[in-house]
Short mmCIF file of C-alpha atoms in Angstrom, two decimals:
data_model
loop_
_atom_site.label_atom_id
_atom_site.label_comp_id
_atom_site.label_asym_id
_atom_site.label_seq_id
_atom_site.Cartn_x
_atom_site.Cartn_y
_atom_site.Cartn_z
CA UNK A 1 28.65 113.56 316.62
CA UNK A 2 30.98 113.12 313.72
CA UNK A 3 30.07 111.30 310.55
CA UNK A 4 32.44 108.97 308.77
CA UNK A 5 33.91 110.17 305.40
CA UNK A 6 31.89 108.90 302.48
CA UNK A 7 33.40 107.05 299.55
CA UNK A 8 32.52 108.94 296.34
CA UNK A 9 30.23 106.07 295.35
CA UNK A 10 28.28 106.42 298.56
CA UNK A 11 27.37 110.13 298.36
CA UNK A 12 26.91 112.90 295.89
CA UNK A 13 30.60 113.85 295.69
CA UNK A 14 32.19 113.33 292.30
CA UNK A 15 35.52 111.61 291.94
CA UNK A 16 38.13 113.66 290.09
CA UNK A 17 39.26 111.98 286.86
CA UNK A 18 42.91 112.24 287.86
CA UNK A 19 42.25 110.34 291.06
CA UNK A 20 40.21 107.64 289.27
CA UNK A 21 42.85 107.26 286.57
CA UNK A 22 45.73 107.02 289.02
CA UNK A 23 43.92 104.27 290.89
CA UNK A 24 43.04 102.40 287.70
CA UNK A 25 46.53 102.67 286.28
CA UNK A 26 47.90 100.85 289.30
CA UNK A 27 45.41 98.04 288.76
CA UNK A 28 46.28 97.76 285.06
CA UNK A 29 50.00 97.91 285.67
CA UNK A 30 49.72 95.01 288.15
CA UNK A 31 47.87 93.06 285.46
CA UNK A 32 50.72 93.49 283.01
CA UNK A 33 49.13 96.04 280.65
CA UNK A 34 51.87 97.75 278.58
CA UNK A 35 50.49 101.30 278.75
CA UNK A 36 48.39 101.38 281.95
CA UNK A 37 48.13 105.14 282.33
CA UNK A 38 47.05 105.67 278.74
CA UNK A 39 44.48 102.89 278.86
CA UNK A 40 43.13 104.11 282.20
CA UNK A 41 42.65 107.56 280.63
CA UNK A 42 40.94 106.09 277.54
CA UNK A 43 38.50 104.14 279.71
CA UNK A 44 37.75 107.19 281.84
CA UNK A 45 37.17 109.30 278.76
CA UNK A 46 34.84 106.57 277.43
CA UNK A 47 32.77 106.56 280.61
CA UNK A 48 32.58 110.36 280.74
CA UNK A 49 31.85 110.67 277.01
CA UNK A 50 34.69 113.09 276.32
CA UNK A 51 37.84 112.97 274.14
CA UNK A 52 40.89 111.80 276.04
CA UNK A 53 42.57 115.15 275.46
CA UNK A 54 39.79 116.92 277.42
CA UNK A 55 39.73 114.52 280.33
CA UNK A 56 41.41 116.96 282.70
CA UNK A 57 38.69 119.51 282.02
CA UNK A 58 35.80 117.10 282.45
CA UNK A 59 33.47 116.96 285.40
CA UNK A 60 34.26 114.32 287.99
CA UNK A 61 32.80 110.84 287.79
CA UNK A 62 29.40 110.46 289.46
CA UNK A 63 28.90 107.47 291.73
CA UNK A 64 27.31 105.35 289.01
CA UNK A 65 30.09 106.32 286.64
CA UNK A 66 32.70 105.28 289.23
CA UNK A 67 31.05 101.88 289.46
CA UNK A 68 30.98 101.54 285.68
CA UNK A 69 34.58 102.64 285.38
CA UNK A 70 35.80 100.23 288.03
CA UNK A 71 33.96 97.38 286.30
CA UNK A 72 35.62 98.20 282.99
CA UNK A 73 39.05 98.43 284.59
CA UNK A 74 38.49 95.03 286.24
CA UNK A 75 37.58 93.51 282.89
CA UNK A 76 40.66 95.05 281.23
CA UNK A 77 42.81 93.60 284.02
CA UNK A 78 41.67 90.14 282.87
CA UNK A 79 43.15 91.10 279.46
CA UNK A 80 39.87 91.67 277.68
CA UNK A 81 40.79 93.97 274.77
CA UNK A 82 40.43 97.68 275.42
CA UNK A 83 38.60 98.04 272.09
CA UNK A 84 35.99 95.47 273.13
CA UNK A 85 35.34 97.53 276.25
CA UNK A 86 34.90 100.81 274.41
CA UNK A 87 33.30 99.21 271.34
CA UNK A 88 35.57 101.11 268.95
CA UNK A 89 39.02 101.03 267.43
CA UNK A 90 40.85 104.06 266.03
CA UNK A 91 42.35 103.57 262.58
CA UNK A 92 43.87 106.52 260.69
CA UNK A 93 40.97 109.06 260.56
CA UNK A 94 38.29 106.50 261.41
CA UNK A 95 36.54 105.17 264.52
CA UNK A 96 35.47 101.64 263.73
CA UNK A 97 32.98 99.50 265.55
CA UNK A 98 34.62 96.27 266.77
CA UNK A 99 33.85 93.45 269.16
CA UNK A 100 33.78 89.67 269.48
CA UNK A 101 34.15 87.88 266.17
CA UNK A 102 36.34 90.40 264.34
CA UNK A 103 40.07 91.11 264.42
CA UNK A 104 40.88 94.40 266.13
CA UNK A 105 42.89 96.54 263.63
CA UNK A 106 46.42 97.40 264.78
CA UNK A 107 48.30 100.70 264.41
CA UNK A 108 50.98 98.97 262.31
CA UNK A 109 48.41 98.25 259.60
CA UNK A 110 47.87 101.97 259.18
CA UNK A 111 51.18 101.99 257.29
CA UNK A 112 49.90 99.54 254.69
CA UNK A 113 46.66 101.48 254.43
CA UNK A 114 48.59 104.72 253.97
CA UNK A 115 50.66 103.16 251.24
CA UNK A 116 47.47 102.01 249.53
CA UNK A 117 45.95 105.49 249.80
CA UNK A 118 49.06 106.99 248.17
CA UNK A 119 48.94 104.46 245.35
CA UNK A 120 45.21 105.02 244.75
CA UNK A 121 45.71 108.76 244.69
CA UNK A 122 48.53 108.42 242.12
CA UNK A 123 46.06 106.60 239.90
CA UNK A 124 43.14 109.02 240.42
CA UNK A 125 42.45 111.09 237.34
CA UNK A 126 45.40 109.52 235.55
CA UNK A 127 43.48 108.49 232.45
CA UNK A 128 43.21 104.78 233.18
CA UNK A 129 40.64 102.54 231.50
CA UNK A 130 37.01 102.38 232.56
CA UNK A 131 36.32 99.52 234.93
CA UNK A 132 33.04 97.74 234.43
CA UNK A 133 31.53 95.07 236.60
CA UNK A 134 30.67 96.30 240.06
CA UNK A 135 28.28 98.30 242.16
CA UNK A 136 28.96 100.77 244.93
CA UNK A 137 26.37 99.48 247.36
CA UNK A 138 25.22 102.03 249.93
CA UNK A 139 25.86 100.57 253.37
CA UNK A 140 28.22 97.94 251.97
CA UNK A 141 25.69 95.27 251.02
CA UNK A 142 27.32 91.96 250.43
CA UNK A 143 27.62 90.27 247.09
CA UNK A 144 27.79 86.48 247.60
CA UNK A 145 29.90 84.05 245.68
CA UNK A 146 33.03 86.14 245.21
CA UNK A 147 31.82 87.98 242.12
CA UNK A 148 31.02 91.63 241.58
CA UNK A 149 28.64 92.69 238.85
CA UNK A 150 25.83 94.99 237.95
CA UNK A 151 26.97 98.58 237.82
CA UNK A 152 27.84 101.14 235.19
CA UNK A 153 31.54 101.60 234.50
CA UNK A 154 33.48 104.23 236.47
CA UNK A 155 34.91 107.20 234.67
CA UNK A 156 38.38 106.83 233.20
CA UNK A 157 41.06 107.36 235.81
CA UNK A 158 39.01 106.11 238.78
CA UNK A 159 41.20 103.52 240.45
CA UNK A 160 39.86 100.13 241.46
CA UNK A 161 41.14 99.09 244.91
CA UNK A 162 40.60 95.63 246.41
CA UNK A 163 41.08 94.84 250.12
CA UNK A 164 41.36 91.11 250.84
CA UNK A 165 40.79 89.68 254.38
CA UNK A 166 39.00 92.92 255.13
CA UNK A 167 37.80 92.07 258.69
CA UNK A 168 36.34 95.21 260.21
CA UNK A 169 36.93 97.03 256.92
CA UNK A 170 39.73 99.21 258.30
CA UNK A 171 41.89 99.32 255.16
CA UNK A 172 39.01 99.44 252.69
CA UNK A 173 37.18 102.22 254.55
CA UNK A 174 40.33 104.25 255.04
CA UNK A 175 41.02 104.17 251.31
CA UNK A 176 37.39 105.00 250.47
CA UNK A 177 37.48 107.98 252.88
CA UNK A 178 40.83 109.36 251.77
CA UNK A 179 40.51 108.64 248.03
CA UNK A 180 36.88 109.38 247.16
CA UNK A 181 37.52 108.88 243.46
CA UNK A 182 38.37 105.22 244.05
CA UNK A 183 36.06 102.27 243.75
CA UNK A 184 36.80 100.01 246.73
CA UNK A 185 35.93 96.32 247.05
CA UNK A 186 36.28 94.61 250.48
CA UNK A 187 36.44 90.81 250.66
CA UNK A 188 35.81 88.80 253.85
CA UNK A 189 34.64 85.23 254.46
CA UNK A 190 33.83 85.06 258.20
CA UNK A 191 30.11 85.59 258.88
CA UNK A 192 30.92 87.27 262.22
CA UNK A 193 33.48 89.61 260.73
CA UNK A 194 31.17 90.37 257.82
CA UNK A 195 28.57 91.68 260.26
CA UNK A 196 31.09 94.19 261.64
CA UNK A 197 32.28 95.04 258.15
CA UNK A 198 28.76 95.78 256.93
CA UNK A 199 28.04 97.83 260.02
CA UNK A 200 31.17 99.97 259.57
CA UNK A 201 30.57 100.30 255.84
CA UNK A 202 27.01 101.50 256.47
CA UNK A 203 28.18 103.98 259.13
CA UNK A 204 30.84 105.48 256.83
CA UNK A 205 28.44 105.69 253.90
CA UNK A 206 25.94 107.48 256.14
CA UNK A 207 28.73 109.89 257.14
CA UNK A 208 29.26 110.78 253.49
CA UNK A 209 32.26 108.61 252.55
CA UNK A 210 32.21 106.79 249.24
CA UNK A 211 30.40 103.46 249.79
CA UNK A 212 32.48 100.34 249.53
CA UNK A 213 31.39 97.03 247.99
CA UNK A 214 31.42 94.07 250.37
CA UNK A 215 32.04 90.64 248.91
CA UNK A 216 31.52 87.50 250.99
CA UNK A 217 34.19 85.13 249.73
CA UNK A 218 37.30 83.10 250.65
CA UNK A 219 40.47 84.84 249.46
CA UNK A 220 42.06 81.45 248.75
CA UNK A 221 39.38 80.61 246.20
CA UNK A 222 41.10 80.21 242.81
CA UNK A 223 38.17 81.96 241.11
CA UNK A 224 37.99 84.91 243.52
CA UNK A 225 36.57 88.06 241.89
CA UNK A 226 36.67 86.42 238.48
CA UNK A 227 34.96 89.39 236.81
CA UNK A 228 37.77 91.70 237.88
CA UNK A 229 40.74 89.79 236.41
CA UNK A 230 43.27 92.14 234.89
CA UNK A 231 41.40 95.27 236.11
CA UNK A 232 42.58 95.95 239.67
CA UNK A 233 44.84 98.96 240.19
CA UNK A 234 45.71 98.48 243.87
CA UNK A 235 45.34 95.23 245.83
CA UNK A 236 45.86 95.29 249.61
CA UNK A 237 45.76 92.44 252.10
CA UNK A 238 46.27 92.04 255.85
CA UNK A 239 45.87 88.24 256.04
CA UNK A 240 46.24 85.85 258.96
CA UNK A 241 50.01 85.38 259.08
CA UNK A 242 51.19 84.39 262.55
CA UNK A 243 52.98 80.99 262.51
CA UNK A 244 50.96 78.45 264.52
CA UNK A 245 53.65 77.79 267.13
CA UNK A 246 54.07 81.47 268.04
CA UNK A 247 52.73 82.47 271.46
CA UNK A 248 50.46 85.52 271.22
CA UNK A 249 49.26 87.93 273.93
CA UNK A 250 46.19 86.98 275.99
CA UNK A 251 44.10 89.64 274.22
CA UNK A 252 44.80 87.89 270.93
CA UNK A 253 44.68 84.30 272.10
CA UNK A 254 41.35 84.61 273.93
CA UNK A 255 39.53 87.24 271.91
CA UNK A 256 40.75 87.69 268.30
CA UNK A 257 39.34 85.05 265.92
CA UNK A 258 41.81 82.25 265.41
CA UNK A 259 41.25 82.23 261.65
CA UNK A 260 42.20 85.94 261.50
CA UNK A 261 45.46 85.43 263.36
CA UNK A 262 47.21 82.22 262.41
CA UNK A 263 48.41 81.37 258.91
CA UNK A 264 49.44 77.73 259.27
CA UNK A 265 52.73 76.24 260.41
CA UNK A 266 54.91 78.86 258.73
CA UNK A 267 52.33 81.66 258.65
CA UNK A 268 52.16 81.69 254.85
CA UNK A 269 49.17 79.45 254.14
CA UNK A 270 46.97 82.38 253.10
CA UNK A 271 49.71 84.64 251.71
CA UNK A 272 50.79 82.11 249.07
CA UNK A 273 47.39 81.81 247.31
CA UNK A 274 46.79 85.57 247.74
CA UNK A 275 49.97 86.38 245.84
CA UNK A 276 49.04 83.93 243.08
CA UNK A 277 45.50 85.25 242.72
CA UNK A 278 46.59 88.87 242.92
CA UNK A 279 48.82 88.40 239.88
CA UNK A 280 45.68 87.58 237.86
CA UNK A 281 43.51 90.30 239.34
CA UNK A 282 46.01 93.14 238.90
CA UNK A 283 46.21 95.01 235.63
CA UNK A 284 49.71 95.37 234.16
CA UNK A 285 51.38 98.06 236.24
CA UNK A 286 48.94 97.54 239.13
CA UNK A 287 50.39 97.24 242.60
CA UNK A 288 50.13 94.83 245.54
CA UNK A 289 50.72 95.42 249.25
CA UNK A 290 50.55 92.57 251.77
CA UNK A 291 51.19 92.70 255.51
CA UNK A 292 53.16 89.83 257.05
CA UNK A 293 54.75 88.60 260.28
CA UNK A 294 57.98 90.26 261.32
CA UNK A 295 59.75 86.92 260.66
CA UNK A 296 58.69 87.07 256.96
CA UNK A 297 60.87 90.01 255.93
CA UNK A 298 62.77 87.75 253.52
CA UNK A 299 60.18 85.06 252.83
CA UNK A 300 57.37 87.19 251.34
CA UNK A 301 59.63 89.26 248.99
CA UNK A 302 61.20 85.95 247.92
CA UNK A 303 57.76 84.53 247.07
CA UNK A 304 56.96 87.64 245.03
CA UNK A 305 60.27 87.48 243.15
CA UNK A 306 59.95 83.76 242.49
CA UNK A 307 56.45 84.18 241.03
CA UNK A 308 57.85 85.86 237.92
CA UNK A 309 54.85 88.12 237.35
CA UNK A 310 55.94 90.84 239.75
CA UNK A 311 58.64 93.48 239.65
CA UNK A 312 59.77 96.37 241.89
CA UNK A 313 59.50 94.10 244.92
CA UNK A 314 60.13 96.08 248.12
CA UNK A 315 60.05 95.35 251.86
CA UNK A 316 58.71 97.98 254.29
CA UNK A 317 59.38 98.32 258.02
CA UNK A 318 57.10 99.57 260.75
CA UNK A 319 57.85 102.39 263.18
CA UNK A 320 59.70 99.97 265.41
CA UNK A 321 61.98 98.96 262.58
CA UNK A 322 60.46 95.49 262.13
CA UNK A 323 59.64 94.03 258.68
CA UNK A 324 55.91 94.65 258.27
CA UNK A 325 54.64 94.58 254.69
CA UNK A 326 55.87 93.88 251.17
CA UNK A 327 54.87 95.60 247.95
CA UNK A 328 55.31 94.79 244.27
CA UNK A 329 54.13 95.89 240.84
CA UNK A 330 52.46 93.62 238.30
CA UNK A 331 54.95 93.19 235.48
CA UNK A 332 54.07 94.83 232.16
CA UNK A 333 53.72 92.49 229.14
CA UNK A 334 56.97 91.96 227.30
CA UNK A 335 57.27 94.06 224.19
CA UNK A 336 57.81 92.13 220.96
CA UNK A 337 61.30 92.39 219.59
CA UNK A 338 62.09 94.41 216.48
CA UNK A 339 62.65 91.15 214.59
CA UNK A 340 59.30 89.79 215.66
CA UNK A 341 57.51 92.98 214.56
CA UNK A 342 59.12 92.83 211.11
CA UNK A 343 57.88 89.30 210.64
#
């Protein structure tokens, strides 16, 4: 008597990762996923608990792992974000916890974070003024009301970096990790996003990174961070900026928080007040970097130039050549003329 061949999920045989991935990639491709093979590999690595680069060397998937893998692939085929399925999002040198209620950080934003890291490093140990009025709270405890107070001043030359619309904390935590001399303040208003931000801040502090300060506040508040006016060295912001009429991918439309994606009819409803408030928060010579929609390559630099308090306005493109973020420097106070000094 012959026995029928068993499916891997029916017996003890393990399914080779390459076979599982090939099958999953076909499912994801049919669902319209842009990089089906890569995502199939990432999901398999997640189920097996190995880095993607070691997937070919991993043991095969046991029957229960096959079932779990197939379930995750099916969910991804419905356009549930990959990062929600794995529970993490990679950002520069970080693995951040993400899920429902928080915007999933995108690779493009790593460029703005990298610019911020470079600017903070330039200001580290540079002999800047002490900066009173804040506490590095282990685990990123939140300070309500948009104010920061209660700590001893930092040593001269320690840059103060502020990250507005912090979400998961991607930018703030990247700067804190890569520029340990910096004091970093992360501002977010959404209670759901704040929970993810606090979790990530606590995880990074436990891992040995410099703790960041988490402030629960609305970045459009005219009194935002009032105690830090004229003291900020580097201000970064990845605000909601998609114009309301723009159609977004299913992963964004159904899963990213609406308030973290759309910025009003023209996409600039949050950017305008952020630019105005940043001019008051930045010290003379301090710098601003703000991400924007790829249709804003002229509009955001024009807003910065029209403000009158900024100089060295520059537009930056992403790796695909699209306008991605604008930077500027807070103008130095005008020097009195020789005639005025003689008077």
